[in-house]
Amino acid sequence: MKNIILFGPPGSGKGTQAVKLAEKYNLLHISTGDMFREEIKNSTTLGKKAKEYMDKGELVPDEITIGMLKKRVESSGDCAGIIFDGFPRTEAQAEALDSMLSELENPIKALILLDVDDEEIVQRILKRAETSGRPDDANEGIIRNRIEVFNSETAPVFSYYNSKELAKKIKGVGSIEDIFSRLSAVMDEL
Ligand code: AMP
């Protein structure tokens, strides 16, 4: 099984590329951001709680996020692997993911970072706000907070997998197809 983490700051193109990779390599795409937005749409208790954090550009607490993700992974059934998009975002989430997957005897094969600089990200997300309808995309202060949270709380996840020699980095700038080719080259080597 090819279990992959697609990693990168908000607006780095993880969602777009994860959909394409899932199709090409027959992987199950799990996006915790999409799962939270679905819970919000359905006005669930979990959704209401998550929204308090998402609207400020903060991370939803680990115990909520890990519990939700674990249920999803356990009900994933037969697939050639999972592509994780937006998870793990803290070291505690990475440790929880590793222990979940080692129980299933299907560890993470690689974490791939889409490398994009902060100013490019702000511009991309403001542009995405025109069509995404996401409250956390529409305000520059919140976008900058999301980037800060990425740099302080999420970036250590790269080091965590790097120390296991599983972290790769590709340039996340260029056309969608260029970036997809770079990602496919990494996938084909795994
Ligand atoms: P995304 O769609 O991945 O940009 O996620 C949107 C928002 O959902 C984030 O800014 C967080 O508030 C929340 N979120 C998504 N995934 C996670 C996660 N793994 N841990 C904590 N919060 C998350």
Tab-separated table of C-alpha atoms and ligand atoms in Angstrom:
chain	number	residue	atom	x	y	z
A	1	MET	CA	0.000	0.000	0.000
A	2	LYS	CA	1.139	3.504	-0.756
A	3	ASN	CA	0.163	5.684	2.191
A	4	ILE	CA	1.297	9.221	1.469
A	5	ILE	CA	1.107	12.548	3.287
A	6	LEU	CA	0.734	15.537	0.991
A	7	PHE	CA	2.168	18.326	3.084
A	8	GLY	CA	2.438	22.081	2.797
A	9	PRO	CA	1.150	25.430	4.004
A	10	PRO	CA	-2.448	26.516	3.394
A	11	GLY	CA	-2.905	27.421	-0.257
A	12	SER	CA	0.047	25.339	-1.449
A	13	GLY	CA	-2.213	23.280	-3.729
A	14	LYS	CA	-2.534	20.136	-1.596
A	15	GLY	CA	-6.263	19.714	-2.242
A	16	THR	CA	-6.013	20.136	-6.019
A	17	GLN	CA	-3.028	17.818	-6.348
A	18	ALA	CA	-4.405	15.215	-3.906
A	19	VAL	CA	-7.517	14.758	-6.061
A	20	LYS	CA	-5.352	14.190	-9.152
A	21	LEU	CA	-2.956	11.812	-7.368
A	22	ALA	CA	-5.825	9.831	-5.842
A	23	GLU	CA	-7.244	9.279	-9.318
A	24	LYS	CA	-3.938	8.368	-10.970
A	25	TYR	CA	-2.728	5.988	-8.248
A	26	ASN	CA	-6.115	4.694	-7.085
A	27	LEU	CA	-5.680	6.111	-3.588
A	28	LEU	CA	-8.296	7.119	-1.062
A	29	HIS	CA	-8.132	10.892	-0.515
A	30	ILE	CA	-8.698	11.953	3.099
A	31	SER	CA	-8.810	15.706	3.782
A	32	THR	CA	-9.491	16.657	7.401
A	33	GLY	CA	-10.380	20.216	6.270
A	34	ASP	CA	-13.069	18.794	3.925
A	35	MET	CA	-14.319	16.514	6.698
A	36	PHE	CA	-14.673	19.460	9.081
A	37	ARG	CA	-16.471	21.548	6.415
A	38	GLU	CA	-18.897	18.642	5.874
A	39	GLU	CA	-19.572	18.465	9.639
A	40	ILE	CA	-20.195	22.237	9.675
A	41	LYS	CA	-22.595	21.940	6.737
A	42	ASN	CA	-24.508	19.243	8.612
A	43	SER	CA	-24.531	21.368	11.812
A	44	THR	CA	-23.152	18.522	13.932
A	45	THR	CA	-21.750	19.058	17.426
A	46	LEU	CA	-18.273	18.295	16.083
A	47	GLY	CA	-18.788	20.787	13.246
A	48	LYS	CA	-19.883	23.553	15.617
A	49	LYS	CA	-16.831	22.992	17.817
A	50	ALA	CA	-14.432	22.869	14.837
A	51	LYS	CA	-15.860	26.065	13.351
A	52	GLU	CA	-14.834	28.070	16.434
A	53	TYR	CA	-11.193	27.310	15.613
A	54	MET	CA	-11.346	27.288	11.818
A	55	ASP	CA	-12.889	30.742	11.588
A	56	LYS	CA	-9.906	32.153	13.501
A	57	GLY	CA	-7.331	30.229	11.475
A	58	GLU	CA	-6.403	28.117	14.501
A	59	LEU	CA	-5.966	24.362	14.595
A	60	VAL	CA	-8.872	22.253	15.798
A	61	PRO	CA	-7.668	20.488	19.001
A	62	ASP	CA	-5.823	17.206	18.516
A	63	GLU	CA	-8.288	15.034	20.427
A	64	ILE	CA	-11.176	16.068	18.135
A	65	THR	CA	-9.109	15.813	14.949
A	66	ILE	CA	-7.381	12.524	15.747
A	67	GLY	CA	-10.654	10.870	16.822
A	68	MET	CA	-12.396	11.908	13.594
A	69	LEU	CA	-9.464	10.808	11.409
A	70	LYS	CA	-9.113	7.451	13.172
A	71	LYS	CA	-12.749	6.582	12.477
A	72	ARG	CA	-12.292	7.471	8.813
A	73	VAL	CA	-9.113	5.397	8.427
A	74	GLU	CA	-10.667	2.403	10.175
A	75	SER	CA	-13.634	2.452	7.812
A	76	SER	CA	-11.510	2.971	4.690
A	77	GLY	CA	-11.873	-0.618	3.414
A	78	ASP	CA	-9.923	-1.859	0.396
A	79	CYS	CA	-7.781	0.648	-1.493
A	80	ALA	CA	-4.256	0.856	-2.899
A	81	GLY	CA	-3.356	3.368	-0.195
A	82	ILE	CA	-4.409	6.617	1.395
A	83	ILE	CA	-3.354	10.147	0.545
A	84	PHE	CA	-3.571	12.335	3.639
A	85	ASP	CA	-4.257	15.996	2.845
A	86	GLY	CA	-4.088	18.463	5.752
A	87	PHE	CA	-3.245	15.778	8.312
A	88	PRO	CA	-1.035	15.460	10.366
A	89	ARG	CA	-0.672	19.111	11.385
A	90	THR	CA	1.031	18.594	14.767
A	91	GLU	CA	3.655	16.195	16.017
A	92	ALA	CA	1.050	14.546	18.282
A	93	GLN	CA	-1.109	13.906	15.185
A	94	ALA	CA	1.896	12.401	13.370
A	95	GLU	CA	2.576	10.049	16.278
A	96	ALA	CA	-1.101	9.052	16.434
A	97	LEU	CA	-1.149	8.416	12.683
A	98	ASP	CA	1.956	6.263	12.844
A	99	SER	CA	0.559	4.129	15.629
A	100	MET	CA	-2.797	3.771	13.806
A	101	LEU	CA	-1.088	2.686	10.598
A	102	SER	CA	1.358	0.355	12.298
A	103	GLU	CA	-1.637	-1.494	13.789
A	104	LEU	CA	-2.838	-1.928	10.208
A	105	GLU	CA	0.720	-2.853	9.144
A	106	ASN	CA	0.701	-0.166	6.452
A	107	PRO	CA	3.054	2.624	7.468
A	108	ILE	CA	3.534	5.992	5.748
A	109	LYS	CA	5.714	5.584	2.631
A	110	ALA	CA	6.512	9.281	2.227
A	111	LEU	CA	5.624	12.816	3.175
A	112	ILE	CA	5.837	15.185	0.210
A	113	LEU	CA	6.122	18.917	0.889
A	114	LEU	CA	4.796	21.398	-1.670
A	115	ASP	CA	7.177	24.279	-1.150
A	116	VAL	CA	5.620	27.731	-1.725
A	117	ASP	CA	6.686	31.030	-0.165
A	118	ASP	CA	4.450	32.974	2.220
A	119	GLU	CA	3.628	35.993	0.004
A	120	GLU	CA	2.621	33.763	-2.932
A	121	ILE	CA	0.329	31.873	-0.544
A	122	VAL	CA	-1.453	35.003	0.669
A	123	GLN	CA	-2.145	36.074	-2.920
A	124	ARG	CA	-3.340	32.588	-3.932
A	125	ILE	CA	-5.733	32.278	-0.990
A	126	LEU	CA	-7.193	35.766	-1.536
A	127	LYS	CA	-7.835	34.735	-5.153
A	128	ARG	CA	-9.357	31.418	-4.032
A	129	ALA	CA	-11.666	33.374	-1.688
A	130	GLU	CA	-13.477	34.751	-4.749
A	131	THR	CA	-14.918	31.277	-5.384
A	132	SER	CA	-14.313	29.077	-2.316
A	133	GLY	CA	-16.902	30.669	-0.048
A	134	ARG	CA	-14.594	29.825	2.872
A	135	PRO	CA	-14.698	32.421	5.683
A	136	ASP	CA	-11.056	31.575	6.549
A	137	ASP	CA	-9.958	32.505	2.986
A	138	ALA	CA	-11.585	35.926	2.889
A	139	ASN	CA	-9.595	37.856	5.486
A	140	GLU	CA	-5.898	38.614	5.137
A	141	GLY	CA	-5.325	38.669	8.914
A	142	ILE	CA	-6.772	35.168	9.248
A	143	ILE	CA	-4.732	33.933	6.280
A	144	ARG	CA	-1.553	35.277	7.896
A	145	ASN	CA	-2.502	33.587	11.171
A	146	ARG	CA	-2.941	30.261	9.316
A	147	ILE	CA	0.561	30.665	7.854
A	148	GLU	CA	1.986	31.472	11.276
A	149	VAL	CA	0.278	28.416	12.763
A	150	PHE	CA	1.745	26.340	9.933
A	151	ASN	CA	5.248	27.635	10.591
A	152	SER	CA	5.090	27.180	14.370
A	153	GLU	CA	2.894	24.099	14.924
A	154	THR	CA	2.890	22.167	11.650
A	155	ALA	CA	6.383	22.597	10.172
A	156	PRO	CA	7.870	20.282	12.898
A	157	VAL	CA	5.921	17.430	11.262
A	158	PHE	CA	8.337	17.732	8.301
A	159	SER	CA	11.328	17.255	10.638
A	160	TYR	CA	9.562	14.337	12.304
A	161	TYR	CA	9.331	12.430	8.991
A	162	ASN	CA	12.687	13.746	7.802
A	163	SER	CA	14.357	12.071	10.762
A	164	LYS	CA	12.792	8.811	9.537
A	165	GLU	CA	14.128	9.581	6.017
A	166	LEU	CA	10.603	9.708	4.628
A	167	ALA	CA	10.323	13.446	3.846
A	168	LYS	CA	10.614	14.782	0.286
A	169	LYS	CA	10.280	18.329	-0.961
A	170	ILE	CA	9.188	19.596	-4.376
A	171	LYS	CA	8.719	23.071	-5.808
A	172	GLY	CA	5.030	23.980	-5.438
A	173	VAL	CA	5.142	26.879	-7.918
A	174	GLY	CA	4.205	26.614	-11.605
A	175	SER	CA	1.206	25.261	-13.504
A	176	ILE	CA	-1.011	22.577	-11.944
A	177	GLU	CA	0.264	20.119	-14.560
A	178	ASP	CA	3.949	20.954	-13.912
A	179	ILE	CA	3.510	20.392	-10.193
A	180	PHE	CA	1.563	17.199	-10.852
A	181	SER	CA	4.442	15.867	-13.015
A	182	ARG	CA	6.927	16.579	-10.237
A	183	LEU	CA	4.702	14.801	-7.730
A	184	SER	CA	4.154	11.843	-10.059
A	185	ALA	CA	7.923	11.457	-10.477
A	186	VAL	CA	8.308	11.196	-6.697
A	187	MET	CA	5.368	8.754	-6.448
A	188	ASP	CA	6.790	6.529	-9.192
A	189	GLU	CA	10.048	6.194	-7.287
A	190	LEU	CA	8.395	4.982	-4.065
B	1	AMP	P1	-7.655	22.993	5.197
B	1	AMP	O1	-8.876	22.758	4.378
B	1	AMP	O2	-6.736	21.808	5.231
B	1	AMP	O3	-6.939	24.280	4.843
B	1	AMP	O4	-8.142	23.178	6.716
B	1	AMP	C1	-8.987	24.245	7.083
B	1	AMP	C2	-8.982	24.398	8.597
B	1	AMP	O5	-9.484	23.200	9.202
B	1	AMP	C3	-7.632	24.617	9.235
B	1	AMP	O6	-7.220	25.975	9.209
B	1	AMP	C4	-7.886	24.126	10.659
B	1	AMP	O7	-8.624	25.063	11.405
B	1	AMP	C5	-8.798	22.926	10.409
B	1	AMP	N1	-8.016	21.689	10.223
B	1	AMP	C6	-7.929	20.919	9.106
B	1	AMP	N2	-7.130	19.863	9.294
B	1	AMP	C7	-6.691	19.965	10.580
B	1	AMP	C8	-5.808	19.190	11.385
B	1	AMP	N3	-5.201	18.104	10.890
B	1	AMP	N4	-5.601	19.591	12.653
B	1	AMP	C9	-6.195	20.680	13.165
B	1	AMP	N5	-7.021	21.459	12.470
B	1	AMP	C10	-7.271	21.119	11.178
